[in-house]
């Protein structure tokens, strides 16, 4: 596994464990994150604090979703494409979704992150309703 793949794997694992401190430590201060929105587009979050605030605004820790990497690929030495499967139950509903992330890693931290997911509208409603 490449150094960049290790960073990305650690980041996804930290999310799955609800370890927000470890997640934050794997992000560059000025990380740019394109996060999928309910309409299937993306919203740009500028900086680690903005990304972590978005993560902490959802009850991921309480729900404790199953998060697993189904595939990981180094596109370039410092760029990783990863597919993540998420399963969760919340408020009588179930979610089974997939998200892909293209991440740029520099000096052991994620510098840029681009996300797409299979079910953006359902996922948004699942987490926010």
XYZ file of C-alpha atoms in Angstrom:
129
model
C 0.000 0.000 0.000
C 1.358 3.433 -0.921
C 1.833 6.204 1.636
C -1.094 8.135 0.131
C -3.319 5.034 0.247
C -2.416 4.574 3.911
C -3.511 8.143 4.717
C -6.810 7.679 2.871
C -7.439 4.285 4.503
C -6.719 5.760 7.945
C -9.116 8.627 7.236
C -11.966 6.308 6.196
C -11.278 4.043 9.191
C -11.337 7.038 11.545
C -14.712 8.084 10.132
C -16.097 4.573 10.613
C -14.901 4.594 14.232
C -16.256 8.075 14.907
C -12.734 9.285 15.714
C -13.070 12.914 14.654
C -9.747 13.979 16.166
C -7.897 11.436 14.034
C -9.888 12.487 10.963
C -9.010 16.148 11.527
C -5.330 15.306 11.970
C -5.309 13.656 8.532
C -6.660 16.791 6.830
C -4.524 19.739 5.754
C -5.564 23.004 7.415
C -6.554 24.397 4.005
C -8.144 21.230 2.566
C -10.678 21.811 -0.213
C -13.570 19.352 -0.068
C -16.232 18.939 -2.730
C -19.022 17.137 -0.868
C -22.090 15.673 -2.567
C -25.337 17.523 -1.928
C -28.948 16.287 -2.129
C -29.329 17.476 -5.729
C -26.417 15.328 -6.900
C -24.108 18.308 -7.283
C -21.374 19.242 -4.894
C -20.756 21.871 -2.273
C -17.250 23.225 -1.739
C -16.032 23.323 1.832
C -12.899 25.394 2.402
C -10.607 24.266 5.185
C -10.417 21.552 7.825
C -12.715 23.370 10.240
C -15.512 23.656 7.643
C -15.250 19.980 6.714
C -15.194 18.780 10.306
C -18.128 21.054 11.217
C -20.144 19.403 8.430
C -19.208 15.935 9.707
C -20.035 16.820 13.312
C -23.415 18.296 12.327
C -24.697 14.785 11.540
C -25.279 12.049 14.139
C -22.794 9.600 12.598
C -21.319 8.658 15.974
C -24.690 7.743 17.455
C -25.744 5.731 14.402
C -22.326 4.040 14.039
C -22.657 3.111 10.362
C -20.781 0.202 8.849
C -18.101 1.758 6.644
C -15.833 -0.303 4.423
C -13.489 0.329 1.546
C -14.464 -1.831 -1.407
C -11.710 -0.635 -3.735
C -8.713 1.680 -3.613
C -6.488 2.820 -6.468
C -3.493 5.133 -6.652
C -4.138 7.353 -9.677
C -0.831 9.164 -9.155
C 1.699 8.837 -6.332
C -0.125 11.569 -4.380
C -3.696 10.950 -5.594
C -6.005 8.141 -4.494
C -9.423 7.031 -5.720
C -11.398 5.079 -3.131
C -14.858 3.465 -3.152
C -16.622 3.255 0.183
C -19.704 1.213 1.116
C -21.904 2.557 3.905
C -24.686 0.687 5.676
C -26.733 2.231 8.464
C -30.031 2.073 10.304
C -31.625 5.182 11.742
C -35.124 6.148 12.830
C -36.660 3.010 11.311
C -34.949 3.477 7.934
C -32.016 1.709 6.343
C -29.273 3.055 4.118
C -27.044 1.090 1.785
C -24.965 3.482 -0.277
C -21.648 3.816 -2.062
C -19.444 6.884 -2.303
C -16.279 7.461 -4.282
C -13.607 9.901 -3.173
C -10.710 11.246 -5.190
C -8.170 12.545 -2.672
C -4.899 14.399 -3.100
C -2.393 13.713 -0.324
C 0.631 15.874 0.438
C 3.021 15.524 3.376
C 0.831 12.889 5.034
C -2.380 14.928 4.936
C -5.362 15.141 2.616
C -5.091 18.379 0.638
C -8.138 17.984 -1.625
C -11.147 15.700 -1.616
C -13.808 15.226 -4.282
C -16.847 13.072 -3.531
C -19.642 11.456 -5.528
C -22.215 9.008 -4.236
C -24.768 6.601 -5.618
C -27.870 7.876 -3.783
C -27.358 11.558 -2.934
C -30.992 12.564 -2.330
C -31.828 9.470 -0.276
C -28.613 9.749 1.717
C -29.281 13.419 2.487
C -32.822 12.645 3.646
C -31.658 9.619 5.643
C -29.128 11.628 7.655
C -31.158 14.815 8.048
C -34.742 13.610 8.649
